Short mmCIF file of C-alpha atoms in Angstrom, two decimals:
data_model
loop_
_atom_site.label_atom_id
_atom_site.label_comp_id
_atom_site.label_asym_id
_atom_site.label_seq_id
_atom_site.Cartn_x
_atom_site.Cartn_y
_atom_site.Cartn_z
CA MET H 15 26.70 28.27 1.68
CA ALA H 16 24.71 30.50 -0.59
CA LEU H 17 20.98 30.96 0.02
CA ASP H 18 20.57 31.77 -3.63
CA PRO H 19 22.11 30.15 -6.67
CA PHE H 20 25.52 31.61 -7.02
CA PHE H 21 28.64 31.50 -9.11
CA ARG H 22 31.82 33.45 -9.32
CA GLY H 23 34.41 33.68 -12.02
CA ARG H 24 34.29 32.86 -15.70
CA LEU H 25 32.93 29.44 -16.49
CA ILE H 26 31.60 27.58 -19.52
CA ALA H 27 29.67 24.37 -18.91
CA ILE H 28 29.16 22.20 -22.01
CA GLY H 29 26.64 19.37 -22.33
CA GLY H 30 28.99 16.84 -23.93
CA ASN H 31 29.55 15.64 -27.47
CA GLU H 32 30.48 19.11 -28.70
CA ASP H 33 31.59 19.22 -32.33
CA LYS H 34 35.38 18.82 -32.51
CA ALA H 35 35.72 18.24 -36.26
CA ASN H 36 33.52 20.60 -38.27
CA GLU H 37 32.02 23.92 -37.25
CA LEU H 38 33.42 23.82 -33.70
CA VAL H 39 30.70 26.31 -32.71
CA VAL H 40 31.00 25.67 -28.98
CA LEU H 41 34.79 25.31 -28.72
CA LYS H 42 35.36 28.39 -30.89
CA ARG H 43 33.24 30.36 -28.46
CA VAL H 44 35.26 28.96 -25.56
CA VAL H 45 38.44 30.29 -27.15
CA GLN H 46 36.77 33.59 -27.97
CA GLU H 47 35.79 33.96 -24.31
CA VAL H 48 39.45 33.56 -23.30
CA GLY H 49 39.80 36.98 -24.86
CA LYS H 50 43.49 36.83 -25.82
CA THR H 51 45.28 36.18 -29.10
CA GLU H 52 48.14 34.42 -27.27
CA PHE H 53 46.80 32.03 -24.68
CA LYS H 54 47.79 28.94 -22.75
CA VAL H 55 45.43 26.01 -22.23
CA GLY H 56 45.59 23.38 -19.50
CA VAL H 57 43.55 20.26 -20.31
CA ILE H 58 42.66 17.89 -17.48
CA THR H 59 41.64 14.46 -18.77
CA THR H 60 41.11 12.81 -15.38
CA ALA H 61 37.41 12.08 -15.99
CA SER H 62 38.24 9.82 -18.90
CA GLU H 63 39.21 6.15 -18.84
CA GLU H 64 41.31 6.86 -21.94
CA PRO H 65 43.08 10.05 -20.93
CA GLU H 66 45.91 9.86 -23.48
CA GLN H 67 43.54 9.68 -26.44
CA ARG H 68 41.30 12.37 -25.00
CA GLY H 69 44.35 14.54 -24.41
CA LYS H 70 45.47 14.13 -28.02
CA ASP H 71 41.99 15.01 -29.32
CA TYR H 72 41.83 18.26 -27.38
CA HIS H 73 45.47 19.08 -28.12
CA GLN H 74 44.58 18.99 -31.78
CA VAL H 75 41.41 21.06 -31.37
CA PHE H 76 43.03 23.79 -29.29
CA SER H 77 46.03 23.91 -31.66
CA THR H 78 43.63 24.43 -34.54
CA LEU H 79 41.93 27.16 -32.55
CA GLY H 80 45.21 29.02 -32.05
CA ALA H 81 46.44 28.15 -28.55
CA SER H 82 50.03 29.26 -28.09
CA LYS H 83 50.75 26.67 -25.39
CA ILE H 84 48.88 23.53 -24.33
CA GLU H 85 49.54 21.46 -21.22
CA ILE H 86 47.80 18.08 -21.10
CA LEU H 87 47.42 16.79 -17.54
CA ASN H 88 46.68 13.06 -17.71
CA ILE H 89 46.23 12.70 -13.98
CA LYS H 90 45.14 9.15 -13.14
CA GLU H 91 45.77 8.92 -9.42
CA ARG H 92 45.86 11.02 -6.29
CA ALA H 93 49.64 11.05 -6.01
CA GLN H 94 49.84 12.82 -9.36
CA ALA H 95 47.06 15.18 -8.33
CA ASN H 96 49.31 16.38 -5.53
CA ASP H 97 52.38 16.73 -7.71
CA ARG H 98 53.76 20.26 -7.29
CA THR H 99 55.19 20.38 -10.82
CA LEU H 100 51.89 19.40 -12.40
CA ALA H 101 50.02 21.93 -10.29
CA LYS H 102 52.55 24.59 -11.22
CA SER H 103 52.19 23.79 -14.92
CA ILE H 104 48.73 25.37 -15.01
CA GLU H 105 49.48 28.34 -12.78
CA ASP H 106 49.66 30.60 -15.83
CA ALA H 107 46.89 28.95 -17.90
CA ASP H 108 44.36 31.31 -19.45
CA LEU H 109 41.92 28.45 -20.02
CA ILE H 110 41.54 25.27 -18.03
CA PHE H 111 39.47 22.63 -19.79
CA LEU H 112 38.00 19.56 -18.08
CA THR H 113 37.19 16.73 -20.48
CA GLY H 114 34.30 14.29 -20.27
CA GLY H 115 34.17 10.83 -18.73
CA ASP H 116 32.98 10.10 -15.21
CA GLN H 117 32.60 13.00 -12.81
CA LEU H 118 33.22 10.67 -9.88
CA ARG H 119 36.74 10.11 -11.20
CA LEU H 120 37.28 13.87 -11.15
CA THR H 121 36.18 14.34 -7.55
CA THR H 122 37.72 11.12 -6.25
CA ILE H 123 41.12 11.72 -7.84
CA LEU H 124 41.36 15.53 -7.70
CA GLY H 125 39.34 16.29 -4.54
CA GLY H 126 41.44 18.26 -2.04
CA SER H 127 44.56 18.12 -4.24
CA ARG H 128 47.18 20.69 -5.24
CA VAL H 129 46.03 20.51 -8.86
CA LEU H 130 42.42 21.28 -7.89
CA LEU H 131 43.65 24.15 -5.72
CA ALA H 132 45.56 25.47 -8.74
CA VAL H 133 42.35 25.33 -10.78
CA HIS H 134 40.46 27.22 -8.05
CA ASN H 135 43.24 29.79 -7.89
CA ARG H 136 43.16 30.32 -11.65
CA LEU H 137 39.38 30.80 -11.51
CA GLU H 138 39.79 33.36 -8.71
CA ALA H 139 42.48 35.11 -10.71
CA GLY H 140 40.16 35.55 -13.69
CA ALA H 141 41.12 32.65 -15.96
CA LEU H 142 38.36 30.83 -17.83
CA VAL H 143 37.41 27.33 -16.69
CA ALA H 144 35.44 25.20 -19.17
CA GLY H 145 34.26 21.63 -18.90
CA THR H 146 32.24 19.22 -20.97
CA SER H 147 29.96 16.41 -19.80
CA ALA H 148 31.57 15.09 -16.58
CA GLY H 149 33.81 18.15 -16.70
CA ALA H 150 30.71 20.37 -16.48
CA ALA H 151 28.76 18.23 -13.99
CA VAL H 152 31.63 18.65 -11.53
CA PHE H 153 31.16 22.46 -11.45
CA SER H 154 28.20 22.03 -9.07
CA ASP H 155 28.47 21.85 -5.30
CA THR H 156 25.82 19.09 -5.26
CA MET H 157 26.97 16.94 -8.17
CA ILE H 158 24.84 14.27 -9.81
CA TYR H 159 27.03 11.27 -10.62
CA GLU H 160 24.59 8.43 -11.19
CA GLY H 161 20.92 7.81 -11.92
CA LYS H 162 19.09 6.07 -14.73
CA SER H 163 16.92 8.49 -16.68
CA GLU H 164 13.85 6.27 -16.57
CA GLU H 165 14.10 6.04 -12.78
CA GLY H 166 14.71 9.75 -12.22
CA LEU H 167 11.37 10.23 -10.45
CA PHE H 168 11.77 7.35 -8.02
CA LYS H 169 13.09 8.52 -4.65
CA GLY H 170 16.78 7.86 -4.10
CA SER H 171 17.53 6.79 -7.66
CA VAL H 172 19.67 9.85 -8.32
CA LEU H 173 23.02 9.76 -6.55
CA THR H 174 24.82 12.97 -5.73
CA THR H 175 27.94 13.92 -3.86
CA SER H 176 30.04 17.00 -3.32
CA GLY H 177 31.41 18.47 -6.56
CA PHE H 178 34.09 21.12 -7.11
CA GLY H 179 31.67 23.89 -6.13
CA PHE H 180 32.60 26.45 -8.78
CA VAL H 181 28.89 27.20 -8.66
CA GLU H 182 26.62 26.85 -5.65
CA LYS H 183 22.98 25.77 -5.73
CA ILE H 184 23.13 25.29 -9.47
CA ILE H 185 22.99 21.65 -10.53
CA PHE H 186 24.37 20.89 -13.96
CA ASP H 187 23.27 17.80 -15.82
CA THR H 188 24.56 17.05 -19.33
CA HIS H 189 23.66 15.06 -22.48
CA PHE H 190 20.27 16.25 -21.34
CA MET H 191 17.80 15.75 -24.13
CA ALA H 192 19.80 12.92 -25.71
CA ARG H 193 19.53 10.90 -22.51
CA GLY H 194 16.12 12.13 -21.31
CA ARG H 195 17.39 13.22 -17.92
CA ILE H 196 14.73 15.65 -16.75
CA GLY H 197 13.53 13.34 -13.98
CA ARG H 198 16.97 13.44 -12.36
CA LEU H 199 16.95 17.23 -12.11
CA VAL H 200 13.32 17.38 -11.00
CA GLN H 201 14.10 14.97 -8.16
CA ILE H 202 17.07 16.98 -6.89
CA ILE H 203 15.26 20.33 -7.24
CA THR H 204 12.27 18.89 -5.36
CA THR H 205 14.52 17.94 -2.44
CA ASN H 206 15.76 21.55 -2.25
CA PRO H 207 14.08 24.20 -4.39
CA THR H 208 16.80 26.72 -3.57
CA CYS H 209 18.75 24.89 -6.24
CA ILE H 210 18.21 25.59 -9.92
CA GLY H 211 18.67 22.72 -12.36
CA VAL H 212 20.48 23.31 -15.64
CA GLY H 213 20.16 20.47 -18.15
CA ILE H 214 22.63 21.10 -20.95
CA GLY H 215 22.10 19.49 -24.35
CA GLU H 216 24.86 18.01 -26.49
CA ASP H 217 26.93 20.44 -28.58
CA SER H 218 25.50 23.21 -26.36
CA GLY H 219 26.64 25.09 -23.33
CA VAL H 220 26.19 27.95 -20.91
CA VAL H 221 28.62 30.83 -20.54
CA LEU H 222 28.71 32.17 -16.98
CA LYS H 223 30.37 35.53 -16.50
CA GLY H 224 30.15 36.02 -12.78
CA ASP H 225 27.21 38.44 -12.82
CA GLY H 226 24.55 35.82 -12.12
CA VAL H 227 23.60 35.56 -15.77
CA ALA H 228 24.12 32.63 -18.13
CA GLU H 229 24.20 32.87 -21.90
CA VAL H 230 23.36 29.80 -23.97
CA ILE H 231 25.58 28.74 -26.88
CA GLY H 232 25.60 25.91 -29.39
CA THR H 233 23.17 24.01 -31.56
CA GLY H 234 20.80 22.43 -29.01
CA GLN H 235 18.82 23.34 -25.92
CA VAL H 236 19.53 24.13 -22.30
CA ILE H 237 16.66 23.29 -19.97
CA ILE H 238 16.22 25.28 -16.75
CA VAL H 239 14.36 23.51 -13.94
CA ASP H 240 13.09 26.02 -11.37
CA GLY H 241 11.38 24.68 -8.26
CA SER H 242 10.61 27.99 -6.58
CA ASP H 243 6.87 27.62 -7.23
CA ILE H 244 6.64 24.06 -5.92
CA VAL H 245 3.61 23.82 -3.67
CA HIS H 246 3.46 20.17 -2.71
CA SER H 247 5.53 17.04 -2.98
CA ASN H 248 5.37 13.61 -1.40
CA ILE H 249 9.14 13.14 -1.23
CA MET H 250 9.34 13.45 2.56
CA ASP H 251 6.60 10.88 3.01
CA ILE H 252 7.63 8.05 0.71
CA LYS H 253 10.32 5.43 1.11
CA PRO H 254 13.35 5.13 -1.17
CA GLY H 255 12.18 3.54 -4.40
CA GLY H 256 8.73 5.13 -4.22
CA PRO H 257 7.39 7.29 -7.08
CA ILE H 258 7.67 11.04 -6.57
CA ALA H 259 4.72 13.43 -6.84
CA VAL H 260 5.48 17.13 -7.18
CA GLU H 261 3.31 20.13 -8.02
CA ASN H 262 4.41 23.11 -10.10
CA VAL H 263 7.88 22.72 -11.48
CA ARG H 264 8.70 25.50 -13.92
CA ILE H 265 10.85 24.70 -16.91
CA HIS H 266 12.34 26.77 -19.71
CA SER H 267 14.05 25.74 -22.90
CA LEU H 268 16.86 28.08 -23.94
CA VAL H 269 18.75 28.05 -27.20
CA ASN H 270 21.70 29.92 -28.66
CA GLY H 271 21.56 33.61 -27.74
CA TYR H 272 18.98 33.20 -24.97
CA GLY H 273 19.98 33.59 -21.35
CA TYR H 274 18.96 33.07 -17.76
CA ASN H 275 19.32 35.30 -14.73
CA PHE H 276 19.94 32.97 -11.78
CA ARG H 277 19.50 35.70 -9.16
CA LYS H 278 16.11 36.82 -10.48
CA ARG H 279 15.22 33.36 -11.85
CA ARG H 280 14.35 35.06 -15.09
CA PHE H 281 14.28 33.80 -18.71
CA LEU H 282 16.14 36.22 -20.99
CA LYS H 283 15.40 36.69 -24.66
CA PRO H 284 18.27 37.48 -27.04
CA SER H 285 19.24 41.11 -26.66
CA ARG H 286 20.08 41.48 -30.34
CA MET C 3 -13.81 22.11 -31.03
CA ALA C 4 -13.37 22.70 -27.37
CA LEU C 5 -11.67 25.85 -26.15
CA ASP C 6 -10.68 24.04 -23.00
CA PRO C 7 -9.36 20.52 -22.56
CA PHE C 8 -12.32 18.30 -22.59
CA PHE C 9 -13.38 14.69 -22.36
CA ARG C 10 -16.62 12.85 -22.08
CA GLY C 11 -17.38 9.32 -21.04
CA ARG C 12 -15.41 6.82 -19.02
CA LEU C 13 -11.84 6.33 -20.19
CA ILE C 14 -8.65 4.81 -18.84
CA ALA C 15 -5.40 5.69 -20.61
CA ILE C 16 -2.45 3.44 -19.71
CA GLY C 17 1.22 4.26 -20.38
CA GLY C 18 2.17 0.84 -21.77
CA ASN C 19 3.97 -2.17 -20.33
CA GLU C 20 1.36 -2.65 -17.60
CA ASP C 21 1.90 -5.73 -15.45
CA LYS C 22 -0.04 -8.66 -16.91
CA ALA C 23 1.49 -11.48 -14.83
CA ASN C 24 1.86 -10.52 -11.19
CA GLU C 25 0.02 -7.87 -9.23
CA LEU C 26 -2.00 -6.60 -12.21
CA VAL C 27 -2.49 -3.32 -10.34
CA VAL C 28 -3.55 -1.34 -13.39
CA LEU C 29 -5.66 -3.98 -15.16
CA LYS C 30 -7.43 -4.91 -11.90
CA ARG C 31 -8.41 -1.29 -11.56
CA VAL C 32 -9.68 -1.27 -15.15
CA VAL C 33 -11.98 -4.19 -14.34
CA GLN C 34 -13.04 -2.58 -11.07
CA GLU C 35 -14.02 0.55 -12.99
CA VAL C 36 -16.29 -1.52 -15.22
CA GLY C 37 -18.38 -1.81 -12.09
CA LYS C 38 -20.16 -5.08 -12.86
CA THR C 39 -19.61 -8.64 -11.69
CA GLU C 40 -20.74 -10.02 -15.06
CA PHE C 41 -19.13 -8.09 -17.89
CA LYS C 42 -18.19 -8.44 -21.52
CA VAL C 43 -14.88 -7.25 -22.91
CA GLY C 44 -14.05 -6.36 -26.51
CA VAL C 45 -10.32 -6.32 -27.22
CA ILE C 46 -9.10 -4.53 -30.36
CA THR C 47 -5.57 -5.59 -31.31
CA THR C 48 -5.28 -3.51 -34.47
CA ALA C 49 -2.32 -1.46 -33.21
CA SER C 50 -0.16 -4.57 -32.95
CA GLU C 51 1.87 -6.26 -35.68
CA GLU C 52 1.19 -9.54 -33.86
CA PRO C 53 -2.51 -9.23 -33.16
CA GLU C 54 -3.18 -12.95 -32.55
CA GLN C 55 -0.57 -13.22 -29.79
CA ARG C 56 -1.67 -9.93 -28.27
CA GLY C 57 -5.25 -11.11 -28.36
CA LYS C 58 -4.35 -14.34 -26.56
CA ASP C 59 -2.43 -12.43 -23.87
CA TYR C 60 -5.35 -10.15 -23.07
CA HIS C 61 -7.86 -13.00 -23.34
CA GLN C 62 -5.97 -14.74 -20.57
CA VAL C 63 -5.67 -11.61 -18.40
CA PHE C 64 -9.34 -10.67 -18.66
CA SER C 65 -10.39 -14.27 -18.03
CA THR C 66 -8.28 -14.28 -14.87
CA LEU C 67 -9.94 -11.01 -13.88
CA GLY C 68 -13.42 -12.51 -14.22
CA ALA C 69 -14.76 -11.41 -17.58
CA SER C 70 -17.90 -13.36 -18.50
CA LYS C 71 -17.43 -12.89 -22.22
CA ILE C 72 -14.44 -11.76 -24.30
CA GLU C 73 -14.46 -10.83 -27.99
CA ILE C 74 -11.04 -10.46 -29.59
CA LEU C 75 -11.15 -8.28 -32.71
CA ASN C 76 -7.98 -8.92 -34.71
CA ILE C 77 -8.78 -6.32 -37.33
CA LYS C 78 -5.88 -5.99 -39.76
CA GLU C 79 -7.42 -4.14 -42.68
CA ARG C 80 -10.09 -1.58 -43.48
CA ALA C 81 -12.48 -4.10 -45.01
CA GLN C 82 -12.67 -5.89 -41.67
CA ALA C 83 -13.06 -2.57 -39.86
CA ASN C 84 -16.27 -2.05 -41.82
CA ASP C 85 -17.60 -5.55 -41.19
CA ARG C 86 -21.09 -5.26 -39.70
CA THR C 87 -20.80 -8.51 -37.74
CA LEU C 88 -17.54 -7.44 -36.11
CA ALA C 89 -18.98 -4.03 -35.28
CA LYS C 90 -22.08 -5.68 -33.84
CA SER C 91 -19.96 -8.02 -31.72
CA ILE C 92 -18.96 -5.17 -29.41
CA GLU C 93 -22.33 -3.42 -29.29
CA ASP C 94 -22.97 -4.86 -25.86
CA ALA C 95 -19.40 -4.69 -24.51
CA ASP C 96 -19.00 -3.21 -21.04
CA LEU C 97 -15.30 -2.63 -21.60
CA ILE C 98 -13.50 -2.00 -24.87
CA PHE C 99 -9.74 -2.39 -24.62
CA LEU C 100 -7.27 -1.11 -27.22
CA THR C 101 -3.90 -2.86 -27.10
CA GLY C 102 -0.48 -1.35 -27.77
CA GLY C 103 1.51 -1.25 -30.98
CA ASP C 104 1.50 1.64 -33.43
CA GLN C 105 -1.20 4.28 -33.08
CA LEU C 106 -0.95 5.05 -36.78
CA ARG C 107 -2.21 1.51 -37.50
CA LEU C 108 -5.24 2.24 -35.31
CA THR C 109 -6.19 5.46 -37.07
CA THR C 110 -5.29 4.28 -40.57
CA ILE C 111 -7.19 1.01 -40.30
CA LEU C 112 -10.10 1.99 -38.04
CA GLY C 113 -10.56 5.66 -39.00
CA GLY C 114 -14.11 6.32 -40.21
CA SER C 115 -15.11 2.66 -39.90
CA ARG C 116 -18.16 0.86 -38.49
CA VAL C 117 -16.06 -0.67 -35.73
CA LEU C 118 -14.79 2.74 -34.63
CA LEU C 119 -18.35 4.07 -34.71
CA ALA C 120 -19.37 1.15 -32.49
CA VAL C 121 -16.61 2.09 -30.04
CA HIS C 122 -17.78 5.72 -30.01
CA ASN C 123 -21.35 4.56 -29.47
CA ARG C 124 -20.36 2.36 -26.55
CA LEU C 125 -18.48 5.29 -25.00
CA GLU C 126 -21.54 7.53 -25.42
CA ALA C 127 -23.70 4.81 -23.89
CA GLY C 128 -21.57 4.67 -20.75
CA ALA C 129 -19.26 1.73 -21.40
CA LEU C 130 -15.63 1.98 -20.31
CA VAL C 131 -12.96 2.39 -22.99
CA ALA C 132 -9.37 1.62 -21.96
CA GLY C 133 -6.21 1.62 -24.00
CA THR C 134 -2.52 1.08 -23.40
CA SER C 135 0.44 2.65 -25.20
CA ALA C 136 -0.72 3.20 -28.81
CA GLY C 137 -4.22 2.36 -27.55
CA ALA C 138 -4.04 5.36 -25.20
CA ALA C 139 -2.22 7.75 -27.57
CA VAL C 140 -5.11 7.39 -29.99
CA PHE C 141 -7.59 8.84 -27.44
CA SER C 142 -6.35 12.36 -28.30
CA ASP C 143 -7.73 14.54 -31.08
CA THR C 144 -4.18 15.68 -31.91
CA MET C 145 -2.30 12.39 -31.72
CA ILE C 146 1.50 12.10 -31.56
CA TYR C 147 2.61 9.17 -33.69
CA GLU C 148 6.32 9.73 -34.26
CA GLY C 149 9.23 11.71 -32.84
CA LYS C 150 12.58 10.74 -31.39
CA SER C 151 12.84 11.72 -27.75
CA GLU C 152 16.24 13.35 -28.16
CA GLU C 153 14.91 15.53 -30.97
CA GLY C 154 11.69 16.51 -29.20
CA LEU C 155 12.71 20.15 -28.90
CA PHE C 156 13.66 20.63 -32.55
CA LYS C 157 10.82 22.16 -34.57
CA GLY C 158 8.89 19.69 -36.68
CA SER C 159 10.48 16.57 -35.21
CA VAL C 160 7.23 15.49 -33.56
CA LEU C 161 4.66 14.20 -36.00
CA THR C 162 0.98 14.35 -35.15
CA THR C 163 -2.24 13.60 -36.91
CA SER C 164 -5.89 13.31 -36.06
CA GLY C 165 -6.62 10.67 -33.42
CA PHE C 166 -9.92 9.15 -32.30
CA GLY C 167 -10.79 12.28 -30.33
CA PHE C 168 -12.26 10.65 -27.23
CA VAL C 169 -10.61 13.60 -25.51
CA GLU C 170 -10.08 17.05 -26.97
CA LYS C 171 -7.10 19.29 -26.32
CA ILE C 172 -5.50 16.65 -24.14
CA ILE C 173 -2.42 15.05 -25.68
CA PHE C 174 -1.49 11.66 -24.32
CA ASP C 175 2.05 10.38 -24.64
CA THR C 176 3.06 7.00 -23.18
CA HIS C 177 6.14 5.06 -21.99
CA PHE C 178 6.93 8.55 -20.81
CA MET C 179 9.78 8.39 -18.33
CA ALA C 180 11.16 5.15 -19.80
CA ARG C 181 11.63 6.81 -23.16
CA GLY C 182 12.38 10.37 -21.98
CA ARG C 183 9.62 11.93 -24.04
CA ILE C 184 9.06 15.27 -22.34
CA GLY C 185 10.46 17.25 -25.28
CA ARG C 186 7.73 15.86 -27.55
CA LEU C 187 4.95 17.09 -25.30
CA VAL C 188 6.61 20.45 -24.66
CA GLN C 189 6.87 21.02 -28.42
CA ILE C 190 3.19 20.28 -29.03
CA ILE C 191 2.00 22.30 -26.03
CA THR C 192 4.16 25.23 -27.16
CA THR C 193 2.44 25.23 -30.56
CA ASN C 194 -0.94 25.49 -28.82
CA PRO C 195 -1.07 26.07 -25.07
CA THR C 196 -4.80 25.37 -24.99
CA CYS C 197 -3.72 21.74 -25.03
CA ILE C 198 -2.57 19.97 -21.88
CA GLY C 199 0.07 17.26 -22.20
CA VAL C 200 -0.28 14.04 -20.24
CA GLY C 201 2.84 11.86 -20.23
CA ILE C 202 1.90 8.49 -18.80
CA GLY C 203 4.58 6.24 -17.33
CA GLU C 204 4.73 2.48 -17.81
CA ASP C 205 2.49 0.35 -15.56
CA SER C 206 0.61 3.57 -14.80
CA GLY C 207 -2.52 5.22 -16.07
CA VAL C 208 -5.16 7.90 -15.73
CA VAL C 209 -8.82 7.21 -14.99
CA LEU C 210 -11.11 9.80 -16.60
CA LYS C 211 -14.67 9.87 -15.37
CA GLY C 212 -16.20 12.55 -17.51
CA ASP C 213 -16.16 15.31 -14.90
CA GLY C 214 -12.93 16.91 -16.10
CA VAL C 215 -10.88 15.20 -13.43
CA ALA C 216 -8.25 12.50 -13.89
CA GLU C 217 -7.12 10.08 -11.20
CA VAL C 218 -3.68 8.50 -11.46
CA ILE C 219 -3.23 4.75 -10.94
CA GLY C 220 -0.33 2.33 -11.05
CA THR C 221 3.27 2.14 -9.93
CA GLY C 222 4.91 5.03 -11.82
CA GLN C 223 4.36 8.68 -12.64
CA VAL C 224 2.07 10.69 -14.84
CA ILE C 225 3.57 14.01 -15.94
CA ILE C 226 1.27 16.93 -16.73
CA VAL C 227 2.66 19.57 -19.09
CA ASP C 228 0.71 22.83 -18.80
CA GLY C 229 1.59 25.66 -21.15
CA SER C 230 -0.92 28.21 -19.93
CA ASP C 231 1.84 30.36 -18.37
CA ILE C 232 4.05 30.36 -21.47
CA VAL C 233 5.25 33.91 -22.08
CA HIS C 234 7.61 33.59 -25.02
CA SER C 235 8.70 31.04 -27.56
CA ASN C 236 10.67 31.20 -30.78
CA ILE C 237 8.68 28.48 -32.54
CA MET C 238 6.99 30.84 -35.02
CA ASP C 239 10.31 32.37 -35.98
CA ILE C 240 12.54 29.36 -36.59
CA LYS C 241 12.63 26.94 -39.49
CA PRO C 242 11.85 23.23 -39.22
CA GLY C 243 14.85 21.57 -37.60
CA GLY C 244 15.73 24.61 -35.48
CA PRO C 245 16.00 24.33 -31.68
CA ILE C 246 12.97 25.51 -29.71
CA ALA C 247 13.13 28.12 -26.96
CA VAL C 248 10.16 28.41 -24.63
CA GLU C 249 9.61 30.27 -21.37
CA ASN C 250 7.55 29.02 -18.43
CA VAL C 251 6.24 25.54 -18.97
CA ARG C 252 4.63 24.18 -15.82
CA ILE C 253 4.99 20.51 -15.07
CA HIS C 254 3.60 18.24 -12.37
CA SER C 255 4.44 14.69 -11.47
CA LEU C 256 1.43 12.69 -10.26
CA VAL C 257 1.49 9.24 -8.73
CA ASN C 258 -1.10 6.71 -7.59
CA GLY C 259 -3.99 8.45 -5.80
CA TYR C 260 -3.14 11.94 -7.03
CA GLY C 261 -5.30 13.67 -9.60
CA TYR C 262 -5.60 16.54 -12.01
CA ASN C 263 -8.49 18.84 -12.80
CA PHE C 264 -8.25 19.63 -16.50
CA ARG C 265 -10.86 22.39 -16.38
CA LYS C 266 -9.15 24.28 -13.57
CA ARG C 267 -5.65 23.09 -14.54
CA ARG C 268 -5.19 22.08 -10.93
CA PHE C 269 -2.97 19.48 -9.24
CA LEU C 270 -5.01 17.37 -6.79
CA LYS C 271 -3.60 15.69 -3.72
CA PRO C 272 -5.04 12.35 -2.63
CA SER C 273 -8.36 12.93 -0.93
CA ARG C 274 -7.86 10.04 1.50
#
């Protein structure tokens, strides 16, 4: 377990509802980050309740964006997640893309499976892994999977479990401004200020390149919630359901071109 | 104009939707702050589109809580707001209560009127002025009256105008967690970090006693947004509609019994 926020490999976490019909700002950047003119994409639709439709949507987008091969993995149950052929089908993917839906479906169905191992192996081998909404939330080791926005600052209202752990001590939340989720991140950061909260707006994302630095892309905001200056909170003293007091939470709003250094906990202005 | 956040007189700002049927935690505290066993209440329902019903509701609540006299001022137009008899009817009120609704109705109808002058005079003379939702938003000199939560961090999406100015450089927003409004306050604070944002949750409030210190009451949270550490923002450089970047906004969550010193910008733990 990392003592500092940590990530390894090439990752893009997207806040959901990215444009798939017009400018494609975010998805174009995803393809650009792959860094190859011929590239293979593996799309995992497990988070969705309508995987076939979701698969078709992304097949069309990645075709438009020039993918030379696209594998759609509509994995709906654990038996499929352990299928050797399916796992093998993404062993040469340059980009693995996790669609939106419910992150608990992703962990429940793919947790400990051959397909998840294949994804981990691709990440280790230098492939790009991107995810949107649920597909980004699952990147975290401590993954938020439930919690009403308006109850975010009542103890115990935010439910978390173990995510895929592509990043450690970085908690991604998505649809962030659209759904007013800051309370959820503040609660989790208060319970352990080692963690840094990253609230990604819709049609926006963060590009992580393995050097501890995130670059923001897209048309909205990414909110960083940094608890390292927290002086006092009541969270140890109140019962579940009680309202949370906390002193000194630092937040930043980042937009396209801005960045964040997770190791130094530093806001980065555009370099250009 | 104050260079520091400032307020004078005895004020209670409530975040809306305060319990009027069961425990009455917030409204009981309002009456307790009046500090008299025999007391007269003036209720101004101008913010509401249904002033008669709102007036009846608060008449019942304040009767239950022991008011000896209650004047309901259902002022719906400027001519009434300038009525000498109506203005005179609250000249001896111990508590003036502003109901919820639309804060723009309050300023548009009562701005510059005899009734508003009477309210100011009562405040100067030591009476308690309380307001909920729109009735609290209007306390500010720079008053937020419009702005979708999900667009709070896009330049120009938050509309403000001149409020009643019972407080200066303190911006109240209400229904705060329920409606995910933090972006609205962050935008306004970014444009002028002299101001301190106070986002009041439902069934919650802040008691201001004229010494620069607020005490939090009720069952939810009050969020303080302090921009005094802001280092960088892009708000001068982007066009209206563009996404806002800002570095280092400090927030606190306060709950019942906690406080905030506006002069020292300091979080206060419960003294008991």
